[in-house]
Amino acid sequence: MLADITPLRVNPDFRRLWFGNTVSYIGQQMTAMAVALQVYAITGSSFYVGLVGLCSLVPLIVFGLYGGAVADVVDRRRLGLITACGATVLSAALAAVAIAGLRSVGVLYAIVALQAVCFAMNSPARSSMIPRLLPAEQLPAANALASLAGGVGQMAGPMLGGVFVGLWGYQAAYLIDVAAFTASLYAMWRLPAMLPGDPSREGEAPAAARRRPSVVEGLRYLASRPNLRTTFVSDLCAMVLAQPRVLFPAIAGLWYGGDTRTVGLLAAAPAAGALLGSVFSGWLGRVQRQGMAVLIAVASWGAAVAVFGLTRNLWLGLFFLALAGCADTVSMVFRNTMVQAAAPDDMRGRLQGVFLVVVVGGPRLGDFLAGSAADVFTPAGAVIGGGLACIVAISLIALLQRSFLTYDARRPVA
């Protein structure tokens, strides 16, 4: 039942990459917390703190697609190194701003936006490397380990960022982030060349590497592959239709009579469930009907959110939110595995770019939909209705996309 660490045990390149990504992600989350605290200290406004997220959202969406296209025509190792170096320099720039005592939110916004560009260019390249390092049967374990690293980063990074800012100032968090990036840089530097195309021709640039980056070509390919397309649609069903996080401040007071600490518990519960789902992910590698597993996991997310909407006991509500987070981890592992295994290597970067855009943009659309529904109806109606709508939508997908329902990991078909 525990997470399968076979990829870490048998592949030194993957082990270094995973460790480097884990350390650098903790550093990135520390920086995100420090920037939010610094912006609030300068402005005293939560609105300006919220704009930090917007400054990163737009570059992530725009450059996520373009970064995926670039990753399909260049050496992915080199692209990963260049963009990681750029992110390191930008964290150093944040430290310099803090040390200089410059009180300008515009400068902070600009640096955050540039960091998002680096991440958007780096993420598709890094993710599309994994199928080149590991055999297909180890991909579910690798993706579960990636989810575990993300959960640790999301929980530990903000906490450590707040502690270091309180002890030694904003520059402390930024400088530690710079040091953390060295782990990722070292892991990338030790990798072999990662030219897209036939892995047996590593020393020779394949045809894909001689073409210009084409986002449209990737989207056209995705539109013609029903199983891969459904991996993204199913995630949008969960994240757009049944995303309750924007309602947590209202729910904390109306349902539980709580305060900001209650909001924090509600926000942490899905992350804790996702982390537990990653820890106890050993069984995922034995599942062959991965399409069916995705549909069940997304339906479970919707059901857990709907039942959460019926609860008025805080601990019971936290349990169902954690259950939803666990279901989301299962869905993510299998969706990412299907994209990595069923797509040709010279399309993986673009598909990982789409994956990034869906993961980043879907919850934001869900926030807007849930907030609007809560204003029209009630928070309870928005949460319960969203969960039920998710179940209905995923049931329709199961009826209309039979090939996805019968997808077999032993014979991956895009």
Short mmCIF file of C-alpha atoms in Angstrom, two decimals:
data_model
loop_
_atom_site.label_atom_id
_atom_site.label_comp_id
_atom_site.label_asym_id
_atom_site.label_seq_id
_atom_site.Cartn_x
_atom_site.Cartn_y
_atom_site.Cartn_z
CA MET A 1 0.00 0.00 0.00
CA LEU A 2 2.88 2.42 0.66
CA ALA A 3 4.33 4.48 -2.17
CA ASP A 4 6.36 2.44 -4.63
CA ILE A 5 9.92 3.79 -4.52
CA THR A 6 11.23 1.50 -7.27
CA PRO A 7 11.95 4.43 -9.65
CA LEU A 8 14.06 6.09 -6.95
CA ARG A 9 15.88 2.86 -6.17
CA VAL A 10 16.76 1.70 -9.68
CA ASN A 11 17.35 4.92 -11.63
CA PRO A 12 19.98 7.40 -10.37
CA ASP A 13 18.96 10.07 -12.92
CA PHE A 14 15.33 9.98 -11.79
CA ARG A 15 16.41 9.91 -8.14
CA ARG A 16 18.50 13.06 -8.54
CA LEU A 17 15.77 14.77 -10.55
CA TRP A 18 13.07 13.91 -8.01
CA PHE A 19 15.16 15.06 -5.05
CA GLY A 20 16.19 18.25 -6.83
CA ASN A 21 12.62 19.05 -7.82
CA THR A 22 11.39 18.40 -4.28
CA VAL A 23 13.95 20.71 -2.68
CA SER A 24 13.48 23.45 -5.27
CA TYR A 25 9.66 23.26 -5.01
CA ILE A 26 9.85 23.77 -1.25
CA GLY A 27 12.00 26.81 -1.96
CA GLN A 28 9.52 28.13 -4.53
CA GLN A 29 6.66 27.83 -2.04
CA MET A 30 8.74 29.67 0.55
CA THR A 31 9.29 32.46 -1.97
CA ALA A 32 5.58 32.61 -2.83
CA MET A 33 4.73 33.07 0.86
CA ALA A 34 7.48 35.67 1.33
CA VAL A 35 6.29 37.68 -1.68
CA ALA A 36 2.72 37.67 -0.37
CA LEU A 37 3.89 38.85 3.05
CA GLN A 38 6.11 41.53 1.53
CA VAL A 39 3.35 42.88 -0.72
CA TYR A 40 0.96 43.01 2.24
CA ALA A 41 3.57 44.78 4.38
CA ILE A 42 4.01 47.42 1.67
CA THR A 43 0.34 47.97 0.79
CA GLY A 44 -1.71 46.67 3.73
CA SER A 45 -4.18 45.41 1.10
CA SER A 46 -5.34 41.85 0.43
CA PHE A 47 -6.35 43.00 -3.06
CA TYR A 48 -2.74 43.71 -3.98
CA VAL A 49 -1.73 40.34 -2.52
CA GLY A 50 -4.33 38.71 -4.78
CA LEU A 51 -2.78 40.43 -7.80
CA VAL A 52 0.39 38.38 -7.18
CA GLY A 53 -1.55 35.29 -8.25
CA LEU A 54 -2.85 37.04 -11.35
CA CYS A 55 0.68 38.11 -12.32
CA SER A 56 1.73 34.46 -12.33
CA LEU A 57 -1.48 33.00 -13.80
CA VAL A 58 -1.35 34.77 -17.18
CA PRO A 59 2.29 33.82 -17.98
CA LEU A 60 1.66 30.24 -16.84
CA ILE A 61 -1.24 29.85 -19.25
CA VAL A 62 0.36 31.62 -22.21
CA PHE A 63 3.89 30.25 -21.87
CA GLY A 64 2.73 26.83 -20.71
CA LEU A 65 1.49 26.08 -24.23
CA TYR A 66 4.48 27.67 -25.91
CA GLY A 67 6.94 26.03 -23.53
CA GLY A 68 5.50 22.63 -24.38
CA ALA A 69 5.97 23.33 -28.09
CA VAL A 70 9.58 24.41 -27.54
CA ALA A 71 10.26 21.27 -25.47
CA ASP A 72 9.30 19.16 -28.51
CA VAL A 73 11.93 20.66 -30.81
CA VAL A 74 14.99 21.29 -28.58
CA ASP A 75 17.16 19.40 -26.13
CA ARG A 76 14.88 19.21 -23.08
CA ARG A 77 17.81 18.95 -20.70
CA ARG A 78 19.25 22.21 -22.01
CA LEU A 79 15.86 23.93 -21.87
CA GLY A 80 15.42 22.74 -18.29
CA LEU A 81 18.85 24.03 -17.31
CA ILE A 82 18.38 27.45 -18.92
CA THR A 83 14.95 28.05 -17.38
CA ALA A 84 16.05 26.78 -13.94
CA CYS A 85 19.02 29.17 -14.10
CA GLY A 86 16.61 31.98 -14.98
CA ALA A 87 14.40 31.17 -11.99
CA THR A 88 17.48 31.11 -9.73
CA VAL A 89 18.58 34.56 -10.92
CA LEU A 90 15.08 35.93 -10.34
CA SER A 91 15.00 34.61 -6.76
CA ALA A 92 18.35 36.33 -6.25
CA ALA A 93 16.78 39.52 -7.65
CA LEU A 94 13.99 39.28 -5.05
CA ALA A 95 16.64 38.95 -2.34
CA ALA A 96 18.44 42.01 -3.69
CA VAL A 97 15.20 44.03 -3.66
CA ALA A 98 14.56 43.03 -0.06
CA ILE A 99 18.12 43.78 1.07
CA ALA A 100 18.00 47.18 -0.65
CA GLY A 101 14.73 47.98 1.13
CA LEU A 102 12.99 48.85 -2.15
CA ARG A 103 9.25 49.20 -1.43
CA SER A 104 7.82 48.74 -4.91
CA VAL A 105 5.06 46.22 -5.57
CA GLY A 106 5.49 46.82 -9.32
CA VAL A 107 9.02 45.41 -9.18
CA LEU A 108 7.79 42.41 -7.18
CA TYR A 109 4.98 41.80 -9.67
CA ALA A 110 7.40 41.93 -12.59
CA ILE A 111 9.79 39.44 -11.01
CA VAL A 112 6.92 37.07 -10.10
CA ALA A 113 5.66 37.21 -13.70
CA LEU A 114 9.11 36.39 -15.06
CA GLN A 115 9.43 33.51 -12.60
CA ALA A 116 6.11 32.16 -13.90
CA VAL A 117 7.50 32.32 -17.45
CA CYS A 118 10.53 30.26 -16.38
CA PHE A 119 8.33 27.71 -14.63
CA ALA A 120 5.96 27.47 -17.61
CA MET A 121 8.89 26.79 -19.94
CA ASN A 122 10.58 24.41 -17.52
CA SER A 123 7.66 22.23 -16.42
CA PRO A 124 6.73 20.62 -19.80
CA ALA A 125 10.38 19.86 -20.53
CA ARG A 126 10.93 18.32 -17.11
CA SER A 127 7.74 16.24 -17.18
CA SER A 128 8.35 14.93 -20.70
CA MET A 129 11.78 13.65 -19.60
CA ILE A 130 10.28 11.07 -17.22
CA PRO A 131 9.12 8.52 -19.87
CA ARG A 132 12.66 8.62 -21.30
CA LEU A 133 14.15 7.71 -17.92
CA LEU A 134 11.73 4.99 -16.80
CA PRO A 135 9.84 2.06 -18.36
CA ALA A 136 6.07 2.43 -18.80
CA GLU A 137 5.22 0.14 -15.87
CA GLN A 138 7.04 2.49 -13.46
CA LEU A 139 5.28 5.68 -14.61
CA PRO A 140 2.36 5.45 -12.12
CA ALA A 141 4.87 5.12 -9.26
CA ALA A 142 6.92 8.04 -10.62
CA ASN A 143 3.86 10.27 -10.88
CA ALA A 144 2.74 9.30 -7.39
CA LEU A 145 6.19 10.24 -6.09
CA ALA A 146 5.90 13.57 -7.93
CA SER A 147 2.56 14.15 -6.21
CA LEU A 148 4.15 13.30 -2.87
CA ALA A 149 6.89 15.86 -3.50
CA GLY A 150 4.27 18.47 -4.42
CA GLY A 151 2.28 17.77 -1.26
CA VAL A 152 5.37 18.12 0.92
CA GLY A 153 6.27 21.36 -0.83
CA GLN A 154 2.78 22.85 -0.49
CA MET A 155 2.60 22.04 3.22
CA ALA A 156 6.21 22.72 4.29
CA GLY A 157 7.14 25.60 1.97
CA PRO A 158 4.67 28.27 3.15
CA MET A 159 5.24 27.34 6.80
CA LEU A 160 9.03 27.59 6.47
CA GLY A 161 8.69 30.79 4.47
CA GLY A 162 6.68 32.41 7.24
CA VAL A 163 9.17 31.24 9.88
CA PHE A 164 12.27 32.50 8.02
CA VAL A 165 10.65 35.85 7.19
CA GLY A 166 9.75 36.28 10.85
CA LEU A 167 13.28 35.41 12.03
CA TRP A 168 15.56 37.00 9.42
CA GLY A 169 13.44 38.98 6.97
CA TYR A 170 12.22 38.46 3.41
CA GLN A 171 15.72 38.13 2.01
CA ALA A 172 16.26 34.97 4.09
CA ALA A 173 13.46 33.09 2.32
CA TYR A 174 14.64 34.29 -1.09
CA LEU A 175 18.28 33.35 -0.50
CA ILE A 176 17.31 29.90 0.76
CA ASP A 177 15.27 29.51 -2.44
CA VAL A 178 18.40 30.36 -4.46
CA ALA A 179 20.32 27.67 -2.59
CA ALA A 180 17.47 25.18 -3.09
CA PHE A 181 17.57 25.68 -6.86
CA THR A 182 21.10 24.28 -6.95
CA ALA A 183 19.71 20.80 -6.27
CA SER A 184 17.52 21.01 -9.38
CA LEU A 185 20.33 22.47 -11.46
CA TYR A 186 22.71 19.69 -10.43
CA ALA A 187 20.12 17.01 -11.28
CA MET A 188 19.51 18.54 -14.72
CA TRP A 189 23.23 18.89 -15.38
CA ARG A 190 23.82 15.18 -14.70
CA LEU A 191 21.14 14.06 -17.18
CA PRO A 192 22.01 12.89 -20.71
CA ALA A 193 20.87 14.91 -23.73
CA MET A 194 17.10 14.74 -24.19
CA LEU A 195 16.39 15.41 -27.86
CA PRO A 196 12.73 14.72 -28.74
CA GLY A 197 11.98 11.77 -30.98
CA ASP A 198 13.51 8.30 -31.14
CA PRO A 199 15.45 7.67 -27.88
CA SER A 200 17.80 5.29 -29.72
CA ARG A 201 19.19 8.25 -31.70
CA GLU A 202 20.31 10.44 -28.79
CA GLY A 203 23.34 11.79 -30.61
CA GLU A 204 21.40 12.93 -33.65
CA ALA A 205 18.67 15.56 -33.83
CA PRO A 206 15.49 13.88 -35.09
CA ALA A 207 13.14 15.47 -37.57
CA ALA A 208 11.04 16.99 -34.79
CA ALA A 209 14.06 18.91 -33.51
CA ARG A 210 14.56 20.59 -36.89
CA ARG A 211 11.03 22.04 -36.98
CA ARG A 212 9.77 25.26 -35.50
CA PRO A 213 7.71 25.08 -32.30
CA SER A 214 4.01 24.71 -33.18
CA VAL A 215 1.33 25.02 -30.51
CA VAL A 216 -1.40 24.53 -33.13
CA GLU A 217 0.08 21.23 -34.25
CA GLY A 218 -0.05 19.94 -30.69
CA LEU A 219 -3.64 21.06 -30.19
CA ARG A 220 -4.61 19.47 -33.51
CA TYR A 221 -3.00 16.21 -32.44
CA LEU A 222 -4.82 16.31 -29.09
CA ALA A 223 -8.17 16.96 -30.78
CA SER A 224 -7.74 13.80 -32.88
CA ARG A 225 -6.86 11.51 -29.93
CA PRO A 226 -10.00 10.76 -27.88
CA ASN A 227 -8.31 9.03 -24.94
CA LEU A 228 -5.74 11.76 -24.37
CA ARG A 229 -8.36 14.45 -24.90
CA THR A 230 -10.59 12.84 -22.28
CA THR A 231 -7.84 12.96 -19.66
CA PHE A 232 -8.01 16.77 -19.81
CA VAL A 233 -11.81 16.98 -20.07
CA SER A 234 -12.27 14.74 -17.04
CA ASP A 235 -10.01 16.95 -14.94
CA LEU A 236 -11.93 20.05 -16.02
CA CYS A 237 -15.14 18.33 -14.86
CA ALA A 238 -13.70 18.14 -11.35
CA MET A 239 -11.85 21.45 -11.17
CA VAL A 240 -14.43 23.67 -12.90
CA LEU A 241 -17.71 22.14 -11.74
CA ALA A 242 -16.82 21.08 -8.18
CA GLN A 243 -14.15 23.43 -6.83
CA PRO A 244 -15.30 24.74 -3.41
CA ARG A 245 -12.15 26.50 -2.17
CA VAL A 246 -13.28 30.06 -2.97
CA LEU A 247 -16.26 29.51 -0.63
CA PHE A 248 -14.17 28.45 2.38
CA PRO A 249 -14.22 31.91 4.07
CA ALA A 250 -18.03 32.04 3.89
CA ILE A 251 -18.43 28.36 4.83
CA ALA A 252 -16.15 28.72 7.88
CA GLY A 253 -18.42 31.33 9.41
CA LEU A 254 -21.87 30.25 8.17
CA TRP A 255 -21.58 26.51 8.73
CA TYR A 256 -19.07 26.12 11.52
CA GLY A 257 -19.06 29.49 13.31
CA GLY A 258 -15.30 29.65 12.83
CA ASP A 259 -12.69 32.26 11.96
CA THR A 260 -9.59 32.47 9.80
CA ARG A 261 -8.11 29.42 11.55
CA THR A 262 -11.11 27.42 10.35
CA VAL A 263 -10.51 28.70 6.81
CA GLY A 264 -6.94 27.48 7.10
CA LEU A 265 -8.10 24.02 8.17
CA LEU A 266 -10.54 23.83 5.25
CA ALA A 267 -7.83 24.87 2.79
CA ALA A 268 -5.31 22.39 4.23
CA ALA A 269 -7.63 19.37 4.27
CA PRO A 270 -7.54 18.58 0.50
CA ALA A 271 -3.74 18.99 0.49
CA ALA A 272 -3.45 16.62 3.45
CA GLY A 273 -5.68 14.10 1.68
CA ALA A 274 -3.60 14.41 -1.49
CA LEU A 275 -0.44 13.82 0.52
CA LEU A 276 -1.91 10.72 2.16
CA GLY A 277 -3.04 9.49 -1.24
CA SER A 278 0.55 9.78 -2.45
CA VAL A 279 1.98 8.04 0.61
CA PHE A 280 -0.40 5.09 0.20
CA SER A 281 -0.08 4.84 -3.58
CA GLY A 282 1.68 1.51 -3.91
CA TRP A 283 -1.42 -0.17 -5.35
CA LEU A 284 -1.68 2.25 -8.28
CA GLY A 285 1.01 0.44 -10.26
CA ARG A 286 -1.14 -2.70 -10.37
CA VAL A 287 -4.10 -0.96 -12.04
CA GLN A 288 -4.26 -1.59 -15.80
CA ARG A 289 -7.69 -0.08 -16.60
CA GLN A 290 -6.40 3.42 -16.03
CA GLY A 291 -9.19 5.21 -17.92
CA MET A 292 -11.82 3.62 -15.70
CA ALA A 293 -9.71 4.52 -12.65
CA VAL A 294 -9.69 8.19 -13.73
CA LEU A 295 -13.47 8.23 -14.13
CA ILE A 296 -14.02 6.60 -10.73
CA ALA A 297 -11.56 9.00 -9.07
CA VAL A 298 -13.21 12.10 -10.58
CA ALA A 299 -16.69 10.82 -9.63
CA SER A 300 -15.36 10.20 -6.11
CA TRP A 301 -14.09 13.80 -5.99
CA GLY A 302 -17.55 15.06 -6.95
CA ALA A 303 -19.28 12.79 -4.43
CA ALA A 304 -16.95 13.84 -1.60
CA VAL A 305 -17.50 17.55 -2.40
CA ALA A 306 -21.29 17.07 -2.54
CA VAL A 307 -21.35 15.28 0.84
CA PHE A 308 -19.08 18.00 2.26
CA GLY A 309 -21.82 20.44 1.27
CA LEU A 310 -24.27 18.52 3.47
CA THR A 311 -22.09 18.48 6.59
CA ARG A 312 -22.29 20.93 9.45
CA ASN A 313 -19.70 19.23 11.64
CA LEU A 314 -16.23 20.64 11.07
CA TRP A 315 -14.25 17.41 11.51
CA LEU A 316 -16.63 15.49 9.28
CA GLY A 317 -16.32 18.24 6.67
CA LEU A 318 -12.52 18.09 6.88
CA PHE A 319 -12.67 14.31 6.39
CA PHE A 320 -14.64 14.60 3.16
CA LEU A 321 -12.38 17.37 1.85
CA ALA A 322 -9.37 15.15 2.57
CA LEU A 323 -11.14 12.30 0.76
CA ALA A 324 -11.63 14.59 -2.24
CA GLY A 325 -7.92 15.47 -2.19
CA CYS A 326 -6.99 11.78 -2.13
CA ALA A 327 -9.27 11.10 -5.13
CA ASP A 328 -7.67 14.00 -6.99
CA THR A 329 -4.22 12.47 -6.48
CA VAL A 330 -5.38 9.14 -7.95
CA SER A 331 -6.88 10.95 -10.94
CA MET A 332 -3.71 13.02 -11.47
CA VAL A 333 -1.41 9.99 -11.35
CA PHE A 334 -3.33 8.07 -13.99
CA ARG A 335 -4.04 11.07 -16.23
CA ASN A 336 -0.39 12.02 -16.32
CA THR A 337 0.64 8.39 -16.87
CA MET A 338 -1.71 8.06 -19.83
CA VAL A 339 -0.34 11.24 -21.42
CA GLN A 340 3.24 10.07 -20.94
CA ALA A 341 2.69 6.49 -22.15
CA ALA A 342 0.23 6.92 -25.04
CA ALA A 343 1.69 10.03 -26.72
CA PRO A 344 4.73 9.89 -29.05
CA ASP A 345 7.85 11.46 -27.60
CA ASP A 346 7.86 14.42 -29.99
CA MET A 347 4.37 15.40 -28.75
CA ARG A 348 4.89 14.93 -25.02
CA GLY A 349 6.15 18.45 -24.39
CA ARG A 350 3.10 20.06 -25.97
CA LEU A 351 0.73 17.76 -24.13
CA GLN A 352 2.50 18.51 -20.85
CA GLY A 353 2.05 22.18 -21.69
CA VAL A 354 -1.69 21.64 -22.07
CA PHE A 355 -1.63 19.64 -18.82
CA LEU A 356 -0.05 22.63 -17.06
CA VAL A 357 -2.62 25.05 -18.46
CA VAL A 358 -5.52 22.79 -17.40
CA VAL A 359 -4.10 22.30 -13.90
CA VAL A 360 -3.50 26.04 -13.47
CA GLY A 361 -6.54 27.44 -15.27
CA GLY A 362 -9.23 24.90 -14.34
CA PRO A 363 -9.37 25.71 -10.61
CA ARG A 364 -9.50 29.46 -11.38
CA LEU A 365 -12.54 28.92 -13.60
CA GLY A 366 -13.98 26.77 -10.84
CA ASP A 367 -13.48 29.60 -8.34
CA PHE A 368 -15.42 31.96 -10.59
CA LEU A 369 -18.25 29.47 -11.16
CA ALA A 370 -18.58 28.54 -7.48
CA GLY A 371 -18.52 32.17 -6.36
CA SER A 372 -21.17 33.12 -8.91
CA ALA A 373 -23.38 30.14 -7.98
CA ALA A 374 -23.09 30.97 -4.29
CA ASP A 375 -24.27 34.54 -4.95
CA VAL A 376 -27.22 33.35 -7.03
CA PHE A 377 -28.19 30.51 -4.70
CA THR A 378 -26.35 29.74 -1.43
CA PRO A 379 -22.88 28.39 -0.59
CA ALA A 380 -24.47 25.03 0.23
CA GLY A 381 -26.32 24.99 -3.08
CA ALA A 382 -23.14 25.84 -4.96
CA VAL A 383 -21.11 23.10 -3.27
CA ILE A 384 -23.72 20.34 -3.46
CA GLY A 385 -24.80 21.31 -6.99
CA GLY A 386 -21.19 21.42 -8.17
CA GLY A 387 -20.43 17.97 -6.79
CA LEU A 388 -23.53 16.48 -8.40
CA ALA A 389 -22.80 18.23 -11.71
CA CYS A 390 -19.32 16.70 -11.67
CA ILE A 391 -20.78 13.21 -11.20
CA VAL A 392 -23.29 13.74 -14.02
CA ALA A 393 -20.61 15.08 -16.38
CA ILE A 394 -18.19 12.22 -15.71
CA SER A 395 -21.02 9.70 -16.17
CA LEU A 396 -21.74 11.19 -19.60
CA ILE A 397 -18.06 10.87 -20.49
CA ALA A 398 -18.17 7.20 -19.52
CA LEU A 399 -21.17 6.69 -21.82
CA LEU A 400 -19.82 8.68 -24.76
CA GLN A 401 -16.11 7.69 -24.64
CA ARG A 402 -16.17 3.91 -24.41
CA SER A 403 -12.55 3.67 -25.55
CA PHE A 404 -11.48 5.66 -22.50
CA LEU A 405 -13.48 3.37 -20.25
CA THR A 406 -11.70 0.33 -21.68
CA TYR A 407 -8.21 1.89 -21.92
CA ASP A 408 -5.58 -0.70 -20.96
CA ALA A 409 -2.13 0.40 -19.80
CA ARG A 410 -0.60 -2.73 -21.34
CA ARG A 411 -1.72 -1.52 -24.77
CA PRO A 412 -1.80 2.30 -24.55
CA VAL A 413 -3.80 3.93 -27.35
CA ALA A 414 -3.99 7.71 -27.63
#
